[in-house]
């Protein structure tokens, strides 16, 4: 942890840095799982006539063109209809990111990194 980016930021900027030790999970930030299918279907349908444009997905989302995003990399994004688009929730996130599952062996939750005093 002494050589982590978070610790280096804390030391350099002389501030507390709050960071996860594991990867961050963003799956619940933009949409509830129960709304994913409806958003995906609305986006697929809208792309038929609005490809390359900002697409309004009432009542809370927009799909913003982002060429190259998930194109061919994730079959899930292609199947979902989101490849080449970034989903945006107009009112901001509904939850904060949380701790992911990997790498194993590291503690879950937020860790606070404080600046270490430099040797005199």
PDB file of C-alpha atoms in Angstrom:
ATOM      1  CA  UNK A   1       0.000   0.000   0.000  1.00  0.00           C
ATOM      2  CA  UNK A   2       2.959   2.311   0.562  1.00  0.00           C
ATOM      3  CA  UNK A   3       3.607   2.369  -3.193  1.00  0.00           C
ATOM      4  CA  UNK A   4      -0.027   2.643  -4.271  1.00  0.00           C
ATOM      5  CA  UNK A   5      -1.248   5.488  -6.440  1.00  0.00           C
ATOM      6  CA  UNK A   6      -3.556   6.583  -3.619  1.00  0.00           C
ATOM      7  CA  UNK A   7      -0.659   6.850  -1.147  1.00  0.00           C
ATOM      8  CA  UNK A   8       1.482   8.713  -3.673  1.00  0.00           C
ATOM      9  CA  UNK A   9      -1.365  11.162  -4.267  1.00  0.00           C
ATOM     10  CA  UNK A  10      -1.833  11.676  -0.516  1.00  0.00           C
ATOM     11  CA  UNK A  11       1.887  12.319  -0.051  1.00  0.00           C
ATOM     12  CA  UNK A  12       2.241  14.601  -3.067  1.00  0.00           C
ATOM     13  CA  UNK A  13      -0.853  16.746  -2.481  1.00  0.00           C
ATOM     14  CA  UNK A  14      -0.743  16.545   1.350  1.00  0.00           C
ATOM     15  CA  UNK A  15      -4.386  15.486   1.532  1.00  0.00           C
ATOM     16  CA  UNK A  16      -6.391  12.455   2.627  1.00  0.00           C
ATOM     17  CA  UNK A  17      -7.244  10.166  -0.278  1.00  0.00           C
ATOM     18  CA  UNK A  18     -10.190   7.778  -0.011  1.00  0.00           C
ATOM     19  CA  UNK A  19      -9.795   4.734  -2.249  1.00  0.00           C
ATOM     20  CA  UNK A  20     -10.772   1.089  -2.575  1.00  0.00           C
ATOM     21  CA  UNK A  21      -8.029  -1.508  -2.254  1.00  0.00           C
ATOM     22  CA  UNK A  22      -9.944  -3.730  -4.663  1.00  0.00           C
ATOM     23  CA  UNK A  23     -11.199  -2.674  -8.061  1.00  0.00           C
ATOM     24  CA  UNK A  24     -14.172  -0.326  -8.091  1.00  0.00           C
ATOM     25  CA  UNK A  25     -17.617  -1.592  -9.123  1.00  0.00           C
ATOM     26  CA  UNK A  26     -19.774   0.930 -10.998  1.00  0.00           C
ATOM     27  CA  UNK A  27     -22.639  -1.411 -11.951  1.00  0.00           C
ATOM     28  CA  UNK A  28     -25.242   0.321  -9.773  1.00  0.00           C
ATOM     29  CA  UNK A  29     -24.267   3.939 -10.404  1.00  0.00           C
ATOM     30  CA  UNK A  30     -26.256   4.733 -13.554  1.00  0.00           C
ATOM     31  CA  UNK A  31     -29.247   2.412 -13.467  1.00  0.00           C
ATOM     32  CA  UNK A  32     -31.045  -0.134 -11.403  1.00  0.00           C
ATOM     33  CA  UNK A  33     -30.652  -3.662 -12.705  1.00  0.00           C
ATOM     34  CA  UNK A  34     -34.432  -3.919 -13.164  1.00  0.00           C
ATOM     35  CA  UNK A  35     -34.372  -1.070 -15.716  1.00  0.00           C
ATOM     36  CA  UNK A  36     -31.465  -2.353 -17.822  1.00  0.00           C
ATOM     37  CA  UNK A  37     -33.573  -4.287 -20.333  1.00  0.00           C
ATOM     38  CA  UNK A  38     -35.964  -1.401 -20.983  1.00  0.00           C
ATOM     39  CA  UNK A  39     -33.091   1.073 -21.430  1.00  0.00           C
ATOM     40  CA  UNK A  40     -31.278  -1.330 -23.741  1.00  0.00           C
ATOM     41  CA  UNK A  41     -34.364  -1.924 -25.898  1.00  0.00           C
ATOM     42  CA  UNK A  42     -35.121   1.804 -26.111  1.00  0.00           C
ATOM     43  CA  UNK A  43     -31.547   2.516 -27.198  1.00  0.00           C
ATOM     44  CA  UNK A  44     -31.536  -0.245 -29.822  1.00  0.00           C
ATOM     45  CA  UNK A  45     -34.790   1.063 -31.278  1.00  0.00           C
ATOM     46  CA  UNK A  46     -33.670   4.712 -31.259  1.00  0.00           C
ATOM     47  CA  UNK A  47     -30.362   3.865 -32.965  1.00  0.00           C
ATOM     48  CA  UNK A  48     -32.292   2.799 -36.064  1.00  0.00           C
ATOM     49  CA  UNK A  49     -33.084   6.454 -36.814  1.00  0.00           C
ATOM     50  CA  UNK A  50     -30.707   8.432 -34.572  1.00  0.00           C
ATOM     51  CA  UNK A  51     -27.359   6.628 -34.927  1.00  0.00           C
ATOM     52  CA  UNK A  52     -24.464   8.956 -34.091  1.00  0.00           C
ATOM     53  CA  UNK A  53     -26.666  11.492 -32.290  1.00  0.00           C
ATOM     54  CA  UNK A  54     -27.383  12.112 -28.618  1.00  0.00           C
ATOM     55  CA  UNK A  55     -30.346   9.860 -27.886  1.00  0.00           C
ATOM     56  CA  UNK A  56     -32.865  10.770 -25.198  1.00  0.00           C
ATOM     57  CA  UNK A  57     -33.992   7.749 -23.167  1.00  0.00           C
ATOM     58  CA  UNK A  58     -36.889   9.035 -21.086  1.00  0.00           C
ATOM     59  CA  UNK A  59     -37.364   9.639 -18.331  1.00  0.00           C
ATOM     60  CA  UNK A  60     -33.826   9.754 -16.865  1.00  0.00           C
ATOM     61  CA  UNK A  61     -31.111   8.817 -19.345  1.00  0.00           C
ATOM     62  CA  UNK A  62     -29.277   9.895 -22.452  1.00  0.00           C
ATOM     63  CA  UNK A  63     -27.022   7.857 -24.692  1.00  0.00           C
ATOM     64  CA  UNK A  64     -24.033   9.897 -25.841  1.00  0.00           C
ATOM     65  CA  UNK A  65     -22.095   8.913 -28.970  1.00  0.00           C
ATOM     66  CA  UNK A  66     -18.689   7.573 -28.005  1.00  0.00           C
ATOM     67  CA  UNK A  67     -17.062   6.022 -31.094  1.00  0.00           C
ATOM     68  CA  UNK A  68     -14.947   3.014 -30.256  1.00  0.00           C
ATOM     69  CA  UNK A  69     -16.415   2.423 -26.801  1.00  0.00           C
ATOM     70  CA  UNK A  70     -16.871  -1.344 -26.407  1.00  0.00           C
ATOM     71  CA  UNK A  71     -16.924  -1.888 -30.177  1.00  0.00           C
ATOM     72  CA  UNK A  72     -16.227  -5.575 -30.624  1.00  0.00           C
ATOM     73  CA  UNK A  73     -14.580  -5.895 -27.232  1.00  0.00           C
ATOM     74  CA  UNK A  74     -17.546  -6.979 -25.164  1.00  0.00           C
ATOM     75  CA  UNK A  75     -20.243  -9.063 -26.755  1.00  0.00           C
ATOM     76  CA  UNK A  76     -22.522  -7.892 -23.937  1.00  0.00           C
ATOM     77  CA  UNK A  77     -22.293  -4.261 -25.091  1.00  0.00           C
ATOM     78  CA  UNK A  78     -22.941  -5.234 -28.701  1.00  0.00           C
ATOM     79  CA  UNK A  79     -25.906  -7.414 -27.691  1.00  0.00           C
ATOM     80  CA  UNK A  80     -27.184  -4.718 -25.316  1.00  0.00           C
ATOM     81  CA  UNK A  81     -26.957  -2.070 -28.029  1.00  0.00           C
ATOM     82  CA  UNK A  82     -24.629   0.203 -26.087  1.00  0.00           C
ATOM     83  CA  UNK A  83     -21.420  -0.282 -28.106  1.00  0.00           C
ATOM     84  CA  UNK A  84     -20.261   3.089 -29.403  1.00  0.00           C
ATOM     85  CA  UNK A  85     -22.418   4.908 -26.834  1.00  0.00           C
ATOM     86  CA  UNK A  86     -21.940   6.004 -23.229  1.00  0.00           C
ATOM     87  CA  UNK A  87     -25.031   5.880 -21.019  1.00  0.00           C
ATOM     88  CA  UNK A  88     -25.569   9.025 -18.959  1.00  0.00           C
ATOM     89  CA  UNK A  89     -28.078   9.583 -16.154  1.00  0.00           C
ATOM     90  CA  UNK A  90     -29.207  13.204 -16.417  1.00  0.00           C
ATOM     91  CA  UNK A  91     -29.736  13.632 -12.652  1.00  0.00           C
ATOM     92  CA  UNK A  92     -26.409  12.020 -11.718  1.00  0.00           C
ATOM     93  CA  UNK A  93     -25.627   8.666 -10.166  1.00  0.00           C
ATOM     94  CA  UNK A  94     -28.162   6.834  -8.035  1.00  0.00           C
ATOM     95  CA  UNK A  95     -25.489   5.144  -5.904  1.00  0.00           C
ATOM     96  CA  UNK A  96     -21.804   5.588  -5.224  1.00  0.00           C
ATOM     97  CA  UNK A  97     -19.333   3.067  -6.643  1.00  0.00           C
ATOM     98  CA  UNK A  98     -18.663   0.138  -4.347  1.00  0.00           C
ATOM     99  CA  UNK A  99     -15.892  -2.389  -3.758  1.00  0.00           C
ATOM    100  CA  UNK A 100     -15.430  -4.952  -6.492  1.00  0.00           C
ATOM    101  CA  UNK A 101     -14.606  -8.625  -5.946  1.00  0.00           C
ATOM    102  CA  UNK A 102     -10.981  -8.659  -7.102  1.00  0.00           C
ATOM    103  CA  UNK A 103      -8.163  -8.946  -6.396  1.00  0.00           C
ATOM    104  CA  UNK A 104      -8.950 -11.433  -3.679  1.00  0.00           C
ATOM    105  CA  UNK A 105      -7.148 -11.138  -0.370  1.00  0.00           C
ATOM    106  CA  UNK A 106      -7.580  -7.377  -0.059  1.00  0.00           C
ATOM    107  CA  UNK A 107     -10.137  -5.878   2.285  1.00  0.00           C
ATOM    108  CA  UNK A 108     -13.440  -4.534   1.003  1.00  0.00           C
ATOM    109  CA  UNK A 109     -14.622  -1.005   1.631  1.00  0.00           C
ATOM    110  CA  UNK A 110     -13.038   2.388   1.441  1.00  0.00           C
ATOM    111  CA  UNK A 111      -9.532   2.914   2.819  1.00  0.00           C
ATOM    112  CA  UNK A 112      -8.194   6.294   3.888  1.00  0.00           C
ATOM    113  CA  UNK A 113      -4.636   7.120   2.849  1.00  0.00           C
ATOM    114  CA  UNK A 114      -3.055   9.960   4.826  1.00  0.00           C
ATOM    115  CA  UNK A 115       0.040  11.914   3.859  1.00  0.00           C
ATOM    116  CA  UNK A 116       3.261  10.507   5.254  1.00  0.00           C
ATOM    117  CA  UNK A 117       5.743  13.053   6.469  1.00  0.00           C
ATOM    118  CA  UNK A 118       8.871  13.090   4.366  1.00  0.00           C
ATOM    119  CA  UNK A 119      12.190  12.374   6.051  1.00  0.00           C
ATOM    120  CA  UNK A 120      14.067  15.522   7.071  1.00  0.00           C
TER     121      UNK A 120
END
